[in-house]
Coordinates of C-alpha atoms in Angstrom, one line a residue:
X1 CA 0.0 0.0 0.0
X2 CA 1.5 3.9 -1.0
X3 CA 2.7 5.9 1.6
X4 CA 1.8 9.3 2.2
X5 CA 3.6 12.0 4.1
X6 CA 1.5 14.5 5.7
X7 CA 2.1 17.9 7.5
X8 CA 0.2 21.6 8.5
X9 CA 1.1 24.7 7.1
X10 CA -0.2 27.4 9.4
X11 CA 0.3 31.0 10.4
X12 CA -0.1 34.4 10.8
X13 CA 1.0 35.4 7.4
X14 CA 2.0 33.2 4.1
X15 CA 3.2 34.8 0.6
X16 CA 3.4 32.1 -2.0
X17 CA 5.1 34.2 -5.1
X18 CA 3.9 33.6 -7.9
X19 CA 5.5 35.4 -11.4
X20 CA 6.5 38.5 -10.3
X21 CA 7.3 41.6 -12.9
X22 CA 8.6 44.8 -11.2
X23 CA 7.6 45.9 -8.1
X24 CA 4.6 44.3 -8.0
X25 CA 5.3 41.1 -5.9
X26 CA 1.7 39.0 -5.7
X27 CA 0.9 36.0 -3.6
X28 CA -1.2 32.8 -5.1
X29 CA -4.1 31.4 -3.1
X30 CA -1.8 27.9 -2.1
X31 CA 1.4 26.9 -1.7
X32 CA 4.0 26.9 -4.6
X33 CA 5.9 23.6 -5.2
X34 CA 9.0 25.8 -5.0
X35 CA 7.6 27.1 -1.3
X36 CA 7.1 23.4 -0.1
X37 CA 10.3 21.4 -1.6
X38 CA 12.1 24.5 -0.8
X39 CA 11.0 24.1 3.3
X40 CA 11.4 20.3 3.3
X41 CA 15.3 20.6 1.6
X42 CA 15.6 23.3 4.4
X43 CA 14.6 20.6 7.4
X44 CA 16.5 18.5 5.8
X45 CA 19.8 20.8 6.0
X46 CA 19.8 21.1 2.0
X47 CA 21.6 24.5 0.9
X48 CA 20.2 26.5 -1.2
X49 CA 23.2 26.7 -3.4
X50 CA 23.2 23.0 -3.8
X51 CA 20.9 23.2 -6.9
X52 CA 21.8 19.4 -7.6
X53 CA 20.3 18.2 -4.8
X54 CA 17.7 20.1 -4.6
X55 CA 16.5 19.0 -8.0
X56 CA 16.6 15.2 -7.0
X57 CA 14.4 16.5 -4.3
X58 CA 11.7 17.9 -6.2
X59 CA 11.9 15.1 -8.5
X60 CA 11.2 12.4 -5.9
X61 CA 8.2 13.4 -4.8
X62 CA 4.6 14.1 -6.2
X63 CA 2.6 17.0 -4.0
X64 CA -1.1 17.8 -3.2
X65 CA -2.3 20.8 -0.7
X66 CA -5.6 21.7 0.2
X67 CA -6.5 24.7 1.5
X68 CA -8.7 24.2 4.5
X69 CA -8.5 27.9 5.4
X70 CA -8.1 30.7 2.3
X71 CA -7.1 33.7 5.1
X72 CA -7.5 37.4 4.0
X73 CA -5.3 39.0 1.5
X74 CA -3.6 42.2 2.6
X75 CA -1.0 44.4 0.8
X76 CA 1.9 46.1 1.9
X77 CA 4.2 49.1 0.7
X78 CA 7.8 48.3 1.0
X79 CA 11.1 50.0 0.7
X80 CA 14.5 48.1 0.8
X81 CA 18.1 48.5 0.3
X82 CA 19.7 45.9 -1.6
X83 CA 23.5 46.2 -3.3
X84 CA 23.9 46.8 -6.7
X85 CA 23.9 44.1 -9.5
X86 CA 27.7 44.4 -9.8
X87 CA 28.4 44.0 -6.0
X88 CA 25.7 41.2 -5.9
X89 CA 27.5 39.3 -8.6
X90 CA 30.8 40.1 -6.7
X91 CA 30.1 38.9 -3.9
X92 CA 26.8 36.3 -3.6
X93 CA 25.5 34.2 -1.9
X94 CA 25.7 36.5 1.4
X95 CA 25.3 34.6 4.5
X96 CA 23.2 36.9 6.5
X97 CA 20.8 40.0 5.5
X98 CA 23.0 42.6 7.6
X99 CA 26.2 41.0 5.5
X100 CA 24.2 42.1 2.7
X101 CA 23.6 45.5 3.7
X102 CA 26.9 46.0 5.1
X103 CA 28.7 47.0 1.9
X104 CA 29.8 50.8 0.9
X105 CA 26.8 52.9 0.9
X106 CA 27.3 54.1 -2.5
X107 CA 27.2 50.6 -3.7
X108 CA 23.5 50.2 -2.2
X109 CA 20.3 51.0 -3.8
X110 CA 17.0 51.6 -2.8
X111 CA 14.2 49.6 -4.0
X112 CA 10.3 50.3 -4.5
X113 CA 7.7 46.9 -4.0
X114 CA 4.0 45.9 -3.3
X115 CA 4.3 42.7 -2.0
X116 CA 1.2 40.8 -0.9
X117 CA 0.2 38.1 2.3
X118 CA -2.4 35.7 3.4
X119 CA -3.2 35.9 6.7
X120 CA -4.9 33.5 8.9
X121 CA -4.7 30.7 6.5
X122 CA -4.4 26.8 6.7
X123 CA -3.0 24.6 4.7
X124 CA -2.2 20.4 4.7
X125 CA 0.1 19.2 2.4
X126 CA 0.5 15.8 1.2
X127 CA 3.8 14.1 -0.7
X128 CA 4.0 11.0 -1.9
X129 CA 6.9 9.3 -4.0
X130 CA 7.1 9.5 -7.7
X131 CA 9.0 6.3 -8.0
X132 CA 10.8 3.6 -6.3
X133 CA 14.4 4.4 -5.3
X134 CA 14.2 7.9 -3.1
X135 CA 17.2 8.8 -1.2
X136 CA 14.6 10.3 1.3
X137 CA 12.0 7.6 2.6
X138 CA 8.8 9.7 3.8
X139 CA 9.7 9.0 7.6
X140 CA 13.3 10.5 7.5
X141 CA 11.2 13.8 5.7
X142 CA 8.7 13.3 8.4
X143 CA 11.6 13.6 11.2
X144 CA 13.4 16.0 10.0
X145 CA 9.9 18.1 9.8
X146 CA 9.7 17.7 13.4
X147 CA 13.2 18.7 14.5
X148 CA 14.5 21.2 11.4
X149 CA 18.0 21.9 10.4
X150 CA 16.9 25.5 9.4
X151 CA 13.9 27.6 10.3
X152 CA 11.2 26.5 8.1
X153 CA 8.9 30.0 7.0
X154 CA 5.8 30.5 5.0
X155 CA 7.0 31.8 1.4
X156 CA 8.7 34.6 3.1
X157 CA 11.4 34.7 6.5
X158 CA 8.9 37.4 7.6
X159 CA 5.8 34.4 7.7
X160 CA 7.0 32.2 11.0
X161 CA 5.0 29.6 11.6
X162 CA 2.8 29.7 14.3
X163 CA 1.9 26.0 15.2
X164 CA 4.1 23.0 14.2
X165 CA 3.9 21.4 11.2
X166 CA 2.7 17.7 12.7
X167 CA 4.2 15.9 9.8
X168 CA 2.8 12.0 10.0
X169 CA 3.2 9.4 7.7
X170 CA -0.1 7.3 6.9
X171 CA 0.2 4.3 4.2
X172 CA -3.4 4.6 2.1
X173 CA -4.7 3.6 -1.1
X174 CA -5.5 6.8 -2.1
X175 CA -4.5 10.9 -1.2
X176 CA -8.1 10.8 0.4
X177 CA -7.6 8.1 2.6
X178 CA -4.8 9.5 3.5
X179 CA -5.9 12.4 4.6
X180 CA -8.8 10.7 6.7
X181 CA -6.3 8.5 8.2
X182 CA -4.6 11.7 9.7
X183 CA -4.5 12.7 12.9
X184 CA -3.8 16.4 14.0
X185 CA -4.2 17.3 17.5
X186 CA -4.7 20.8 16.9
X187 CA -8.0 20.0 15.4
X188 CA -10.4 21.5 17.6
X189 CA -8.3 25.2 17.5
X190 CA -8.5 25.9 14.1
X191 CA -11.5 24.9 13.2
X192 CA -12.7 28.8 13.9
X193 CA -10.5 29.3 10.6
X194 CA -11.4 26.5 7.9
X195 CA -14.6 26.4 6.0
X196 CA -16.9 24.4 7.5
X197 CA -17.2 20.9 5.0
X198 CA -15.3 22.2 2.0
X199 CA -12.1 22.9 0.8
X200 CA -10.2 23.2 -2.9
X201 CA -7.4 20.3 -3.3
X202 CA -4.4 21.2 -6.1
X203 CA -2.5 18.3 -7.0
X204 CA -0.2 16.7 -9.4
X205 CA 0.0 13.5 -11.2
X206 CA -2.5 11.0 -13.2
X207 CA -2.7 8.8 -10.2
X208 CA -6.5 8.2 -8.8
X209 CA -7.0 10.9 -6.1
X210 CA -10.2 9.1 -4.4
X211 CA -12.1 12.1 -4.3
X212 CA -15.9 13.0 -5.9
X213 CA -15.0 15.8 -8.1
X214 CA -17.8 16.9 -10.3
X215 CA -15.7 19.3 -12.4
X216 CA -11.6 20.2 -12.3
X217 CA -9.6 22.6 -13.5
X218 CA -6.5 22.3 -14.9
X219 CA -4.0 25.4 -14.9
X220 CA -0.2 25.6 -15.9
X221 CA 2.0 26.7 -12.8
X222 CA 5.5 28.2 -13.2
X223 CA 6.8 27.2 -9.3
X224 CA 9.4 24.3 -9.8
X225 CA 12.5 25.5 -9.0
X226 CA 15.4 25.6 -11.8
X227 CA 17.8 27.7 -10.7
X228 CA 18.2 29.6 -7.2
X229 CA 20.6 31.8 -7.5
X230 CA 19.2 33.1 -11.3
X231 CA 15.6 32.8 -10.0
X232 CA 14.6 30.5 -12.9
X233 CA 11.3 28.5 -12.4
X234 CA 9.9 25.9 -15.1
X235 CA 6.3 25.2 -15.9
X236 CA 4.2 21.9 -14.6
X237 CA 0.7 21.3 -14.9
X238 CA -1.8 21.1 -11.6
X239 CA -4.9 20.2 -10.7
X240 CA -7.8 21.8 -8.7
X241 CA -11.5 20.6 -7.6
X242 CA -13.6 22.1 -4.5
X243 CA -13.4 18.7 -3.0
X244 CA -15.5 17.4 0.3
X245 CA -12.4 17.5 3.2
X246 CA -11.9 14.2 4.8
X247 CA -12.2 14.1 8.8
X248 CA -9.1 14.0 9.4
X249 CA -7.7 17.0 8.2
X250 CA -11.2 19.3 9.1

């Protein structure tokens, strides 16, 4: 029988970027498969600039999230000094945001954005492997989930969580059985949040989901990470239904 990792993302505010242009910096209505792999490489103690790995990552797994609470999007006016595209080539990756800020003045530059949050929402994500040999089984995910080399964040370091993530591995025929063989504790707390009975699932994959969908839609997503350092994303295609949520994830 599949396995099927499971975890809660949940806190006071999430930003999953989607294609940004300018200074314009939006936020999509779920998590980003660039958002998610890029938190699980960081529990794992994966570097950002270790692009190889990263990739095997992403490739290993196959991801679903539904979105038991949407929150409420708010908008906010920034202003931020960042060094110049010749110092940044110079001297990347910088280790810390005040070693990036730290260099000559006249070699920093002031930068205009609208960036936008989601606050209040609730999230459960579900992986599951793509094929056979993984050098990550599910439960080492799962423990490293529970006791992270690096602090995971929402989208953003400015979007801490504010529960843990609970990650549990459940084996299931299907992702719905999965998620009603889950069992979060926190259940009764956020249930002030999530719609009552209903929530929209996005997934990936041909594989039987288990779920009565009357009607899907089917949208191409630009969030799988190519490149960190060059911000290059590539395209994949996901799935979304307002689905009935399972018990165990309500």
């Amino acid at each position: 029988m599949p396995e099927y990792l499971l975890f809660r993302l949940c806190g006071p505010m999430a930003a999953w970027g989607g294609v940004a242009v300018g200074e314009y910096r939006p936020a999509e209505s779920r998590p980003s498969r660039s958002a998610v792999f890029g938190l699980v490489a960081a529990a794992l103690g994966i570097r950002r600039e270790d692009s190889a790995e990263l990739k095997r990552l992403q490739e290993d797994y196959h991801m679903a999230a539904l979105v038991n609470a949407p929150g409420n999007l708010i908008k906010d006016y920034h202003t931020t000094q960042v060094p110049s595209e010749t110092t940044k080539k110079q001297a990347w990756p910088f280790a810390t945001r005040r070693e990036e800020v730290s260099v000559p003045r006249d070699d920093l530059n002031t930068i205009l954005s609208t960036r936008e949050y989601f606050c209040d929402a609730l999230y459960t994500i579900c992986l599951w492997p793509a094929h056979n040999a993984s050098p990550y089984p599910l439960s080492a995910v799962a423990e490293a989930l529970r006791s992270p080399t690096f602090v995971p964040y929402l989208g953003r370091k400015s979007c801490p969580l504010f529960l843990p993530l609970q990650p549990q591995v459940v084996c299931a025929e299907s992702l719905r059985a999965a998620m009603e063989a889950a069992v979060f504790p926190d259940q009764e707390m956020l249930k002030p949040l999530a719609r009552e009975g209903r929530g929209m699932l996005f997934w990936e994959g041909e594989d039987e989901t288990g779920f009565e969908v009357e009607s899907r839609q089917t949208v191409r997503r630009r969030d799988v990470a190519l490149n960190r350092r060059r911000w290059q994303f590539g395209e994949r295609k996901e799935y979304g239904a307002l689905v009935r949520v399972p018990e165990g994830v309500r």
